[in-house]
PDB file of C-alpha atoms in Angstrom:
ATOM      1  CA  UNK A  81     -74.004 -22.472  39.818  1.00  0.00           C
ATOM      2  CA  UNK A  82     -71.949 -20.071  37.768  1.00  0.00           C
ATOM      3  CA  UNK A  83     -73.308 -17.218  39.881  1.00  0.00           C
ATOM      4  CA  UNK A  84     -71.310 -18.604  42.802  1.00  0.00           C
ATOM      5  CA  UNK A  85     -68.192 -19.100  40.678  1.00  0.00           C
ATOM      6  CA  UNK A  86     -67.576 -15.426  39.842  1.00  0.00           C
ATOM      7  CA  UNK A  87     -65.342 -14.811  42.877  1.00  0.00           C
ATOM      8  CA  UNK A  88     -63.519 -18.049  42.135  1.00  0.00           C
ATOM      9  CA  UNK A  89     -62.851 -16.968  38.558  1.00  0.00           C
ATOM     10  CA  UNK A  90     -61.861 -13.474  39.629  1.00  0.00           C
ATOM     11  CA  UNK A  91     -60.525 -13.294  43.195  1.00  0.00           C
ATOM     12  CA  UNK A  92     -59.322 -10.061  44.751  1.00  0.00           C
ATOM     13  CA  UNK A  93     -55.910 -10.533  43.129  1.00  0.00           C
ATOM     14  CA  UNK A  94     -57.410 -10.842  39.616  1.00  0.00           C
ATOM     15  CA  UNK A  95     -59.403  -7.884  38.326  1.00  0.00           C
ATOM     16  CA  UNK A  96     -61.359  -9.080  35.267  1.00  0.00           C
ATOM     17  CA  UNK A  97     -60.712  -7.807  31.765  1.00  0.00           C
ATOM     18  CA  UNK A  98     -63.694  -7.363  29.445  1.00  0.00           C
ATOM     19  CA  UNK A  99     -62.577 -10.349  27.346  1.00  0.00           C
ATOM     20  CA  UNK A 100     -62.486 -12.488  30.494  1.00  0.00           C
ATOM     21  CA  UNK A 101     -66.016 -11.395  31.424  1.00  0.00           C
ATOM     22  CA  UNK A 102     -67.163 -12.469  27.971  1.00  0.00           C
ATOM     23  CA  UNK A 103     -65.549 -15.865  28.534  1.00  0.00           C
ATOM     24  CA  UNK A 104     -67.189 -16.131  31.967  1.00  0.00           C
ATOM     25  CA  UNK A 105     -70.620 -15.364  30.539  1.00  0.00           C
ATOM     26  CA  UNK A 106     -70.100 -17.745  27.638  1.00  0.00           C
ATOM     27  CA  UNK A 107     -73.112 -17.942  25.328  1.00  0.00           C
ATOM     28  CA  UNK A 108     -75.624 -16.340  27.698  1.00  0.00           C
ATOM     29  CA  UNK A 109     -75.823 -13.086  25.696  1.00  0.00           C
ATOM     30  CA  UNK A 110     -74.860 -11.049  28.757  1.00  0.00           C
ATOM     31  CA  UNK A 111     -71.665  -9.810  27.115  1.00  0.00           C
ATOM     32  CA  UNK A 112     -73.618  -8.203  24.249  1.00  0.00           C
ATOM     33  CA  UNK A 113     -76.026  -6.560  26.713  1.00  0.00           C
ATOM     34  CA  UNK A 114     -73.102  -5.270  28.776  1.00  0.00           C
ATOM     35  CA  UNK A 115     -71.426  -3.782  25.693  1.00  0.00           C
ATOM     36  CA  UNK A 116     -74.669  -2.266  24.453  1.00  0.00           C
ATOM     37  CA  UNK A 117     -75.303  -0.718  27.856  1.00  0.00           C
ATOM     38  CA  UNK A 118     -71.788   0.755  27.921  1.00  0.00           C
ATOM     39  CA  UNK A 119     -72.335   2.306  24.489  1.00  0.00           C
ATOM     40  CA  UNK A 120     -75.793   3.577  25.501  1.00  0.00           C
ATOM     41  CA  UNK A 121     -74.682   5.425  28.641  1.00  0.00           C
ATOM     42  CA  UNK A 122     -71.755   6.942  26.755  1.00  0.00           C
ATOM     43  CA  UNK A 123     -73.760   8.121  23.752  1.00  0.00           C
ATOM     44  CA  UNK A 124     -76.858   9.264  25.635  1.00  0.00           C
ATOM     45  CA  UNK A 125     -75.431  10.668  28.860  1.00  0.00           C
ATOM     46  CA  UNK A 126     -71.635  10.893  28.440  1.00  0.00           C
ATOM     47  CA  UNK A 127     -71.245   8.422  31.312  1.00  0.00           C
ATOM     48  CA  UNK A 128     -68.765   5.567  31.596  1.00  0.00           C
ATOM     49  CA  UNK A 129     -67.998   2.457  33.574  1.00  0.00           C
ATOM     50  CA  UNK A 130     -65.320   3.162  36.151  1.00  0.00           C
ATOM     51  CA  UNK A 131     -62.550   0.766  37.066  1.00  0.00           C
ATOM     52  CA  UNK A 132     -64.160  -2.124  39.022  1.00  0.00           C
ATOM     53  CA  UNK A 133     -63.799  -2.199  42.808  1.00  0.00           C
ATOM     54  CA  UNK A 134     -63.653  -5.200  45.103  1.00  0.00           C
ATOM     55  CA  UNK A 135     -66.567  -6.205  47.317  1.00  0.00           C
ATOM     56  CA  UNK A 136     -66.201  -9.033  49.835  1.00  0.00           C
ATOM     57  CA  UNK A 137     -69.822  -9.999  49.226  1.00  0.00           C
ATOM     58  CA  UNK A 138     -70.011  -9.809  45.424  1.00  0.00           C
ATOM     59  CA  UNK A 139     -66.406  -9.786  44.226  1.00  0.00           C
ATOM     60  CA  UNK A 140     -65.541  -7.205  41.556  1.00  0.00           C
ATOM     61  CA  UNK A 141     -68.339  -4.668  41.066  1.00  0.00           C
ATOM     62  CA  UNK A 142     -68.682  -1.791  38.618  1.00  0.00           C
ATOM     63  CA  UNK A 143     -69.637   1.878  38.879  1.00  0.00           C
ATOM     64  CA  UNK A 144     -71.120   4.382  36.440  1.00  0.00           C
ATOM     65  CA  UNK A 145     -70.170   8.036  36.372  1.00  0.00           C
ATOM     66  CA  UNK A 146     -67.857  10.636  34.933  1.00  0.00           C
ATOM     67  CA  UNK A 147     -64.549  12.252  35.919  1.00  0.00           C
ATOM     68  CA  UNK A 148     -64.228  10.005  38.946  1.00  0.00           C
ATOM     69  CA  UNK A 149     -67.687  10.905  40.312  1.00  0.00           C
ATOM     70  CA  UNK A 150     -70.303   8.130  40.293  1.00  0.00           C
ATOM     71  CA  UNK A 151     -74.096   8.054  40.250  1.00  0.00           C
ATOM     72  CA  UNK A 152     -74.465   4.256  40.369  1.00  0.00           C
ATOM     73  CA  UNK A 153     -72.290   1.904  42.426  1.00  0.00           C
ATOM     74  CA  UNK A 154     -72.239  -1.817  43.084  1.00  0.00           C
ATOM     75  CA  UNK A 155     -73.114  -3.237  39.665  1.00  0.00           C
ATOM     76  CA  UNK A 156     -72.905  -6.969  40.337  1.00  0.00           C
ATOM     77  CA  UNK A 157     -71.796  -9.564  37.795  1.00  0.00           C
ATOM     78  CA  UNK A 158     -73.811 -12.795  37.803  1.00  0.00           C
ATOM     79  CA  UNK A 159     -73.644 -16.058  35.931  1.00  0.00           C
ATOM     80  CA  UNK A 160     -76.193 -15.090  33.283  1.00  0.00           C
ATOM     81  CA  UNK A 161     -76.037 -11.303  33.388  1.00  0.00           C
ATOM     82  CA  UNK A 162     -75.490  -8.318  35.648  1.00  0.00           C
ATOM     83  CA  UNK A 163     -77.545  -6.480  38.256  1.00  0.00           C
ATOM     84  CA  UNK A 164     -77.902  -2.698  38.486  1.00  0.00           C
ATOM     85  CA  UNK A 165     -79.724  -1.245  41.503  1.00  0.00           C
ATOM     86  CA  UNK A 166     -81.610  -4.519  41.933  1.00  0.00           C
ATOM     87  CA  UNK A 167     -82.519  -4.802  38.239  1.00  0.00           C
ATOM     88  CA  UNK A 168     -81.327  -8.133  36.853  1.00  0.00           C
ATOM     89  CA  UNK A 169     -80.259  -7.872  33.222  1.00  0.00           C
ATOM     90  CA  UNK A 170     -80.016 -11.156  31.357  1.00  0.00           C
ATOM     91  CA  UNK A 171     -82.451 -10.659  28.463  1.00  0.00           C
ATOM     92  CA  UNK A 172     -84.162  -7.942  26.399  1.00  0.00           C
ATOM     93  CA  UNK A 173     -86.927  -7.447  28.963  1.00  0.00           C
ATOM     94  CA  UNK A 174     -84.530  -6.763  31.822  1.00  0.00           C
ATOM     95  CA  UNK A 175     -82.423  -4.542  29.572  1.00  0.00           C
ATOM     96  CA  UNK A 176     -85.466  -2.402  28.689  1.00  0.00           C
ATOM     97  CA  UNK A 177     -86.222  -1.901  32.394  1.00  0.00           C
ATOM     98  CA  UNK A 178     -82.584  -0.934  32.967  1.00  0.00           C
ATOM     99  CA  UNK A 179     -82.616   1.705  30.220  1.00  0.00           C
ATOM    100  CA  UNK A 180     -85.680   3.347  31.739  1.00  0.00           C
ATOM    101  CA  UNK A 181     -84.065   3.216  35.179  1.00  0.00           C
ATOM    102  CA  UNK A 182     -80.793   4.800  34.044  1.00  0.00           C
ATOM    103  CA  UNK A 183     -82.720   7.630  32.389  1.00  0.00           C
ATOM    104  CA  UNK A 184     -84.562   8.325  35.646  1.00  0.00           C
ATOM    105  CA  UNK A 185     -81.345   8.184  37.667  1.00  0.00           C
ATOM    106  CA  UNK A 186     -79.595  10.548  35.268  1.00  0.00           C
ATOM    107  CA  UNK A 187     -82.442  13.063  35.327  1.00  0.00           C
ATOM    108  CA  UNK A 188     -82.514  12.925  39.126  1.00  0.00           C
ATOM    109  CA  UNK A 189     -78.777  13.068  39.791  1.00  0.00           C
ATOM    110  CA  UNK A 190     -77.242  14.921  36.846  1.00  0.00           C
ATOM    111  CA  UNK A 191     -77.239  18.347  38.525  1.00  0.00           C
ATOM    112  CA  UNK A 192     -75.663  16.865  41.640  1.00  0.00           C
ATOM    113  CA  UNK A 193     -73.148  15.014  39.465  1.00  0.00           C
ATOM    114  CA  UNK A 194     -72.098  18.198  37.661  1.00  0.00           C
ATOM    115  CA  UNK A 195     -71.785  20.089  40.960  1.00  0.00           C
ATOM    116  CA  UNK A 196     -69.554  17.368  42.409  1.00  0.00           C
ATOM    117  CA  UNK A 197     -67.394  17.372  39.277  1.00  0.00           C
ATOM    118  CA  UNK A 198     -66.977  21.162  39.571  1.00  0.00           C
ATOM    119  CA  UNK A 199     -66.050  20.842  43.249  1.00  0.00           C
ATOM    120  CA  UNK A 200     -63.564  18.110  42.435  1.00  0.00           C
ATOM    121  CA  UNK A 201     -62.011  20.200  39.654  1.00  0.00           C
ATOM    122  CA  UNK A 202     -61.664  23.186  41.983  1.00  0.00           C
ATOM    123  CA  UNK A 203     -59.927  21.054  44.603  1.00  0.00           C
ATOM    124  CA  UNK A 204     -57.675  19.618  41.938  1.00  0.00           C
ATOM    125  CA  UNK A 205     -56.834  23.094  40.636  1.00  0.00           C
ATOM    126  CA  UNK A 206     -55.944  24.195  44.162  1.00  0.00           C
ATOM    127  CA  UNK A 207     -53.716  21.161  44.657  1.00  0.00           C
ATOM    128  CA  UNK A 208     -52.073  21.836  41.287  1.00  0.00           C
ATOM    129  CA  UNK A 209     -51.363  25.447  42.274  1.00  0.00           C
ATOM    130  CA  UNK A 210     -49.743  24.339  45.539  1.00  0.00           C
ATOM    131  CA  UNK A 211     -47.781  21.632  43.728  1.00  0.00           C
ATOM    132  CA  UNK A 212     -46.356  24.078  41.207  1.00  0.00           C
ATOM    133  CA  UNK A 213     -45.347  26.457  43.965  1.00  0.00           C
ATOM    134  CA  UNK A 214     -43.647  23.648  45.904  1.00  0.00           C
ATOM    135  CA  UNK A 215     -41.830  22.345  42.847  1.00  0.00           C
ATOM    136  CA  UNK A 216     -40.726  25.841  41.859  1.00  0.00           C
ATOM    137  CA  UNK A 217     -39.016  26.139  45.232  1.00  0.00           C
ATOM    138  CA  UNK A 218     -37.426  22.706  44.757  1.00  0.00           C
ATOM    139  CA  UNK A 219     -36.253  23.668  41.269  1.00  0.00           C
ATOM    140  CA  UNK A 220     -34.686  26.896  42.548  1.00  0.00           C
ATOM    141  CA  UNK A 221     -32.734  24.871  45.098  1.00  0.00           C
ATOM    142  CA  UNK A 222     -31.262  22.835  42.222  1.00  0.00           C
ATOM    143  CA  UNK A 223     -30.392  25.742  39.925  1.00  0.00           C
ATOM    144  CA  UNK A 224     -26.638  25.254  40.362  1.00  0.00           C
ATOM    145  CA  UNK A 225     -26.887  21.584  39.330  1.00  0.00           C
ATOM    146  CA  UNK A 226     -29.366  21.727  36.449  1.00  0.00           C
ATOM    147  CA  UNK A 227     -28.118  21.832  32.857  1.00  0.00           C
ATOM    148  CA  UNK A 228     -31.167  23.273  30.994  1.00  0.00           C
ATOM    149  CA  UNK A 229     -30.421  21.665  27.606  1.00  0.00           C
ATOM    150  CA  UNK A 230     -30.047  18.243  29.253  1.00  0.00           C
ATOM    151  CA  UNK A 231     -32.839  18.443  31.815  1.00  0.00           C
ATOM    152  CA  UNK A 232     -36.080  16.495  31.216  1.00  0.00           C
ATOM    153  CA  UNK A 233     -35.382  15.810  27.533  1.00  0.00           C
ATOM    154  CA  UNK A 234     -37.828  13.032  26.653  1.00  0.00           C
ATOM    155  CA  UNK A 235     -38.035  10.919  23.499  1.00  0.00           C
ATOM    156  CA  UNK A 236     -41.022   8.561  23.670  1.00  0.00           C
ATOM    157  CA  UNK A 237     -41.711   6.072  20.833  1.00  0.00           C
ATOM    158  CA  UNK A 238     -43.929   7.678  18.193  1.00  0.00           C
ATOM    159  CA  UNK A 239     -47.570   6.751  17.704  1.00  0.00           C
ATOM    160  CA  UNK A 240     -48.814   5.181  14.478  1.00  0.00           C
ATOM    161  CA  UNK A 241     -49.756   7.292  11.498  1.00  0.00           C
ATOM    162  CA  UNK A 242     -53.447   6.459  11.110  1.00  0.00           C
ATOM    163  CA  UNK A 243     -53.252   6.698   7.316  1.00  0.00           C
ATOM    164  CA  UNK A 244     -50.406   4.191   7.155  1.00  0.00           C
ATOM    165  CA  UNK A 245     -52.452   1.732   9.192  1.00  0.00           C
ATOM    166  CA  UNK A 246     -55.376   2.180   6.827  1.00  0.00           C
ATOM    167  CA  UNK A 247     -53.046   1.751   3.823  1.00  0.00           C
ATOM    168  CA  UNK A 248     -51.626  -1.512   5.184  1.00  0.00           C
ATOM    169  CA  UNK A 249     -55.097  -2.997   5.567  1.00  0.00           C
ATOM    170  CA  UNK A 250     -56.254  -1.826   2.146  1.00  0.00           C
ATOM    171  CA  UNK A 251     -53.199  -3.389   0.488  1.00  0.00           C
ATOM    172  CA  UNK A 252     -53.574  -6.612   2.469  1.00  0.00           C
ATOM    173  CA  UNK A 253     -57.237  -6.852   1.425  1.00  0.00           C
ATOM    174  CA  UNK A 254     -56.048  -6.745  -2.201  1.00  0.00           C
ATOM    175  CA  UNK A 255     -53.532  -9.512  -1.575  1.00  0.00           C
ATOM    176  CA  UNK A 256     -50.551  -7.135  -1.694  1.00  0.00           C
ATOM    177  CA  UNK A 257     -47.951  -7.900   0.972  1.00  0.00           C
ATOM    178  CA  UNK A 258     -46.117  -4.661   1.827  1.00  0.00           C
ATOM    179  CA  UNK A 259     -43.505  -6.113   4.169  1.00  0.00           C
ATOM    180  CA  UNK A 260     -41.760  -2.787   4.745  1.00  0.00           C
ATOM    181  CA  UNK A 261     -44.988  -1.091   5.834  1.00  0.00           C
ATOM    182  CA  UNK A 262     -45.946  -4.051   8.056  1.00  0.00           C
ATOM    183  CA  UNK A 263     -42.499  -3.889   9.688  1.00  0.00           C
ATOM    184  CA  UNK A 264     -42.821  -0.146  10.284  1.00  0.00           C
ATOM    185  CA  UNK A 265     -46.271  -0.435  11.836  1.00  0.00           C
ATOM    186  CA  UNK A 266     -45.444  -3.538  13.855  1.00  0.00           C
ATOM    187  CA  UNK A 267     -42.242  -1.968  15.187  1.00  0.00           C
ATOM    188  CA  UNK A 268     -44.152   1.157  16.245  1.00  0.00           C
ATOM    189  CA  UNK A 269     -46.653  -0.995  18.143  1.00  0.00           C
ATOM    190  CA  UNK A 270     -43.826  -3.088  19.613  1.00  0.00           C
ATOM    191  CA  UNK A 271     -41.889  -0.087  20.921  1.00  0.00           C
ATOM    192  CA  UNK A 272     -44.980   1.533  22.450  1.00  0.00           C
ATOM    193  CA  UNK A 273     -45.860  -1.781  24.144  1.00  0.00           C
ATOM    194  CA  UNK A 274     -42.308  -2.481  25.289  1.00  0.00           C
ATOM    195  CA  UNK A 275     -41.463   0.916  26.737  1.00  0.00           C
ATOM    196  CA  UNK A 276     -44.964   1.438  28.126  1.00  0.00           C
ATOM    197  CA  UNK A 277     -44.708  -1.814  30.077  1.00  0.00           C
ATOM    198  CA  UNK A 278     -41.057  -1.563  31.087  1.00  0.00           C
ATOM    199  CA  UNK A 279     -41.155   2.097  32.118  1.00  0.00           C
ATOM    200  CA  UNK A 280     -44.254   1.582  34.264  1.00  0.00           C
ATOM    201  CA  UNK A 281     -42.543  -1.344  35.982  1.00  0.00           C
ATOM    202  CA  UNK A 282     -39.497   0.859  36.601  1.00  0.00           C
ATOM    203  CA  UNK A 283     -41.569   3.713  37.997  1.00  0.00           C
ATOM    204  CA  UNK A 284     -43.300   1.317  40.374  1.00  0.00           C
ATOM    205  CA  UNK A 285     -39.800   0.684  41.765  1.00  0.00           C
ATOM    206  CA  UNK A 286     -39.196   4.448  41.813  1.00  0.00           C
ATOM    207  CA  UNK A 287     -36.692   4.124  38.960  1.00  0.00           C
ATOM    208  CA  UNK A 288     -36.655   5.692  35.460  1.00  0.00           C
ATOM    209  CA  UNK A 289     -34.898   5.150  32.119  1.00  0.00           C
ATOM    210  CA  UNK A 290     -32.486   7.672  30.643  1.00  0.00           C
ATOM    211  CA  UNK A 291     -33.908   8.653  27.253  1.00  0.00           C
ATOM    212  CA  UNK A 292     -30.437   9.435  25.939  1.00  0.00           C
ATOM    213  CA  UNK A 293     -28.460   6.249  26.724  1.00  0.00           C
ATOM    214  CA  UNK A 294     -31.055   3.847  28.143  1.00  0.00           C
ATOM    215  CA  UNK A 295     -29.464   3.488  31.585  1.00  0.00           C
ATOM    216  CA  UNK A 296     -31.719   2.817  34.569  1.00  0.00           C
ATOM    217  CA  UNK A 297     -31.674   5.603  37.143  1.00  0.00           C
ATOM    218  CA  UNK A 298     -32.601   4.724  40.692  1.00  0.00           C
ATOM    219  CA  UNK A 299     -32.674   6.934  43.746  1.00  0.00           C
ATOM    220  CA  UNK A 300     -34.675   8.172  46.670  1.00  0.00           C
ATOM    221  CA  UNK A 301     -35.172  11.753  45.556  1.00  0.00           C
ATOM    222  CA  UNK A 302     -36.844  13.507  42.667  1.00  0.00           C
ATOM    223  CA  UNK A 303     -33.649  14.673  40.907  1.00  0.00           C
ATOM    224  CA  UNK A 304     -31.793  12.038  38.863  1.00  0.00           C
ATOM    225  CA  UNK A 305     -28.544  12.475  36.930  1.00  0.00           C
ATOM    226  CA  UNK A 306     -27.282   9.904  34.447  1.00  0.00           C
ATOM    227  CA  UNK A 307     -23.590   9.159  33.888  1.00  0.00           C
ATOM    228  CA  UNK A 308     -24.064  10.353  30.293  1.00  0.00           C
ATOM    229  CA  UNK A 309     -24.896  13.839  31.581  1.00  0.00           C
ATOM    230  CA  UNK A 310     -28.676  13.950  31.090  1.00  0.00           C
ATOM    231  CA  UNK A 311     -30.841  14.876  34.064  1.00  0.00           C
ATOM    232  CA  UNK A 312     -34.437  14.160  35.047  1.00  0.00           C
ATOM    233  CA  UNK A 313     -37.134  14.933  37.555  1.00  0.00           C
ATOM    234  CA  UNK A 314     -38.857  11.697  38.564  1.00  0.00           C
ATOM    235  CA  UNK A 315     -42.182  13.522  38.957  1.00  0.00           C
ATOM    236  CA  UNK A 316     -41.891  15.155  35.537  1.00  0.00           C
ATOM    237  CA  UNK A 317     -40.911  11.816  34.011  1.00  0.00           C
ATOM    238  CA  UNK A 318     -44.195  10.300  35.223  1.00  0.00           C
ATOM    239  CA  UNK A 319     -46.172  13.284  33.914  1.00  0.00           C
ATOM    240  CA  UNK A 320     -44.466  13.063  30.530  1.00  0.00           C
ATOM    241  CA  UNK A 321     -45.290   9.333  30.398  1.00  0.00           C
ATOM    242  CA  UNK A 322     -48.978  10.138  30.915  1.00  0.00           C
ATOM    243  CA  UNK A 323     -49.019  13.157  28.581  1.00  0.00           C
ATOM    244  CA  UNK A 324     -47.613  10.983  25.804  1.00  0.00           C
ATOM    245  CA  UNK A 325     -50.310   8.330  26.385  1.00  0.00           C
ATOM    246  CA  UNK A 326     -47.820   5.542  26.909  1.00  0.00           C
ATOM    247  CA  UNK A 327     -49.797   2.277  27.126  1.00  0.00           C
ATOM    248  CA  UNK A 328     -50.237   0.357  30.357  1.00  0.00           C
ATOM    249  CA  UNK A 329     -53.011  -0.803  32.642  1.00  0.00           C
ATOM    250  CA  UNK A 330     -55.994  -2.840  31.447  1.00  0.00           C
ATOM    251  CA  UNK A 331     -54.342  -4.297  28.339  1.00  0.00           C
ATOM    252  CA  UNK A 332     -50.996  -5.138  29.960  1.00  0.00           C
ATOM    253  CA  UNK A 333     -51.401  -8.878  29.298  1.00  0.00           C
ATOM    254  CA  UNK A 334     -52.072  -8.198  25.628  1.00  0.00           C
ATOM    255  CA  UNK A 335     -48.960  -5.995  25.443  1.00  0.00           C
ATOM    256  CA  UNK A 336     -46.802  -8.731  26.966  1.00  0.00           C
ATOM    257  CA  UNK A 337     -48.045 -11.257  24.416  1.00  0.00           C
ATOM    258  CA  UNK A 338     -47.455  -8.862  21.516  1.00  0.00           C
ATOM    259  CA  UNK A 339     -43.905  -8.049  22.691  1.00  0.00           C
ATOM    260  CA  UNK A 340     -42.955 -11.724  22.967  1.00  0.00           C
ATOM    261  CA  UNK A 341     -44.582 -12.779  19.700  1.00  0.00           C
ATOM    262  CA  UNK A 342     -43.284  -9.825  17.656  1.00  0.00           C
ATOM    263  CA  UNK A 343     -39.701 -10.654  18.644  1.00  0.00           C
ATOM    264  CA  UNK A 344     -40.266 -14.163  17.262  1.00  0.00           C
ATOM    265  CA  UNK A 345     -42.227 -13.224  14.116  1.00  0.00           C
ATOM    266  CA  UNK A 346     -40.377 -13.638  10.824  1.00  0.00           C
ATOM    267  CA  UNK A 347     -42.829 -13.758   7.920  1.00  0.00           C
ATOM    268  CA  UNK A 348     -45.268 -11.148   6.661  1.00  0.00           C
ATOM    269  CA  UNK A 349     -48.206 -13.392   7.544  1.00  0.00           C
ATOM    270  CA  UNK A 350     -47.000 -13.807  11.126  1.00  0.00           C
ATOM    271  CA  UNK A 351     -46.581 -10.070  11.493  1.00  0.00           C
ATOM    272  CA  UNK A 352     -49.934  -9.085   9.981  1.00  0.00           C
ATOM    273  CA  UNK A 353     -51.685 -11.597  12.247  1.00  0.00           C
ATOM    274  CA  UNK A 354     -50.040 -10.027  15.291  1.00  0.00           C
ATOM    275  CA  UNK A 355     -50.994  -6.516  14.170  1.00  0.00           C
ATOM    276  CA  UNK A 356     -54.506  -7.775  13.550  1.00  0.00           C
ATOM    277  CA  UNK A 357     -54.708  -9.333  17.029  1.00  0.00           C
ATOM    278  CA  UNK A 358     -53.756  -6.016  18.653  1.00  0.00           C
ATOM    279  CA  UNK A 359     -56.274  -4.184  16.467  1.00  0.00           C
ATOM    280  CA  UNK A 360     -58.924  -6.619  17.713  1.00  0.00           C
ATOM    281  CA  UNK A 361     -58.026  -5.709  21.311  1.00  0.00           C
ATOM    282  CA  UNK A 362     -58.335  -2.020  20.398  1.00  0.00           C
ATOM    283  CA  UNK A 363     -61.808  -2.708  19.033  1.00  0.00           C
ATOM    284  CA  UNK A 364     -62.809  -4.614  22.183  1.00  0.00           C
ATOM    285  CA  UNK A 365     -61.799  -1.638  24.311  1.00  0.00           C
ATOM    286  CA  UNK A 366     -64.031   0.608  22.195  1.00  0.00           C
ATOM    287  CA  UNK A 367     -67.119  -1.529  22.740  1.00  0.00           C
ATOM    288  CA  UNK A 368     -66.533  -2.651  26.325  1.00  0.00           C
ATOM    289  CA  UNK A 369     -67.102   0.666  28.080  1.00  0.00           C
ATOM    290  CA  UNK A 370     -65.039  -0.742  30.957  1.00  0.00           C
ATOM    291  CA  UNK A 371     -62.179   1.676  30.411  1.00  0.00           C
ATOM    292  CA  UNK A 372     -62.056   5.459  30.534  1.00  0.00           C
ATOM    293  CA  UNK A 373     -60.594   5.936  27.057  1.00  0.00           C
ATOM    294  CA  UNK A 374     -59.956   3.614  24.111  1.00  0.00           C
ATOM    295  CA  UNK A 375     -56.673   1.683  24.278  1.00  0.00           C
ATOM    296  CA  UNK A 376     -56.116   2.605  20.617  1.00  0.00           C
ATOM    297  CA  UNK A 377     -55.447   6.206  21.701  1.00  0.00           C
ATOM    298  CA  UNK A 378     -52.212   4.949  23.315  1.00  0.00           C
ATOM    299  CA  UNK A 379     -50.955   3.772  19.936  1.00  0.00           C
ATOM    300  CA  UNK A 380     -52.510   5.772  17.089  1.00  0.00           C
ATOM    301  CA  UNK A 381     -52.092   9.470  16.320  1.00  0.00           C
ATOM    302  CA  UNK A 382     -55.313  11.433  15.910  1.00  0.00           C
ATOM    303  CA  UNK A 383     -58.430  12.591  17.691  1.00  0.00           C
ATOM    304  CA  UNK A 384     -60.514  10.054  19.580  1.00  0.00           C
ATOM    305  CA  UNK A 385     -63.287  10.415  17.009  1.00  0.00           C
ATOM    306  CA  UNK A 386     -60.962   9.679  14.070  1.00  0.00           C
ATOM    307  CA  UNK A 387     -59.179   6.812  15.800  1.00  0.00           C
ATOM    308  CA  UNK A 388     -62.474   5.242  16.849  1.00  0.00           C
ATOM    309  CA  UNK A 389     -63.849   5.542  13.320  1.00  0.00           C
ATOM    310  CA  UNK A 390     -60.813   3.894  11.735  1.00  0.00           C
ATOM    311  CA  UNK A 391     -60.619   1.052  14.282  1.00  0.00           C
ATOM    312  CA  UNK A 392     -64.325   0.276  13.863  1.00  0.00           C
ATOM    313  CA  UNK A 393     -64.007   0.409  10.067  1.00  0.00           C
ATOM    314  CA  UNK A 394     -60.954  -1.873   9.922  1.00  0.00           C
ATOM    315  CA  UNK A 395     -62.504  -4.321  12.409  1.00  0.00           C
ATOM    316  CA  UNK A 396     -65.608  -4.625  10.242  1.00  0.00           C
ATOM    317  CA  UNK A 397     -63.568  -5.215   7.112  1.00  0.00           C
ATOM    318  CA  UNK A 398     -61.492  -8.068   8.544  1.00  0.00           C
TER     319      UNK A 398
END
């Protein structure tokens, strides 16, 4: 039975993406229920699916919560649906029972959830205070070596202008091929994908890229100096990467495909299809609920509300 195949499809070394879950479920309708449930808990309770965790018994299981604190654990994926706290969801009847259950759980555990989030934030604030003090001491020890105008100068690839993306799709719908605009948008997506992927791979090896000359800087300490004269803190490099929403993580496979295919694309039609394929992945991340924030936020400038609205609108028009 497919129920017994889940761990074979997704062993411990292969955490499932939402698109892969949809393929696993096939035409059972479970994927639509899963997406609807994700949207429901977000809209009604501001809750989200956390990153799945491995269980020897059930394979990859999901959690529901907020800010890294969870009120439901061990959501099990089955061949025809998913099970939450013993409630099997594979049709409208099971889904209705689940919605009532999640409301009861939220009402019972919300106060405890908020208290735990506050406690976690306080601990994090205390750790941040100690970190800043420690790094201030480290920085003072480097004062004679640091060149302020060349220290931690970052230049990350820019995000897309949301209006330009909308304009490209409006023109394409009218049969107007604006090659220059498609190139600009595709190149922006390409650079965000490329540097997001490559820089994360470097940082996993404890290396970074000089943003002035592109050289790779390795080393065992926090302070890095490039031959071109620019200097970096490895820790600050990682923070800057995150602050600038450089893309990585759940959609890494999609990024790899886009990078490879964009380098080969020549015609307008090839390029618009690639842009469209990435937009489709953005839309999937909006409806899956299996990520903490929409992937589109890594690529498009604007608030989450505006980006979500535009992605949904463009997806519906295609």
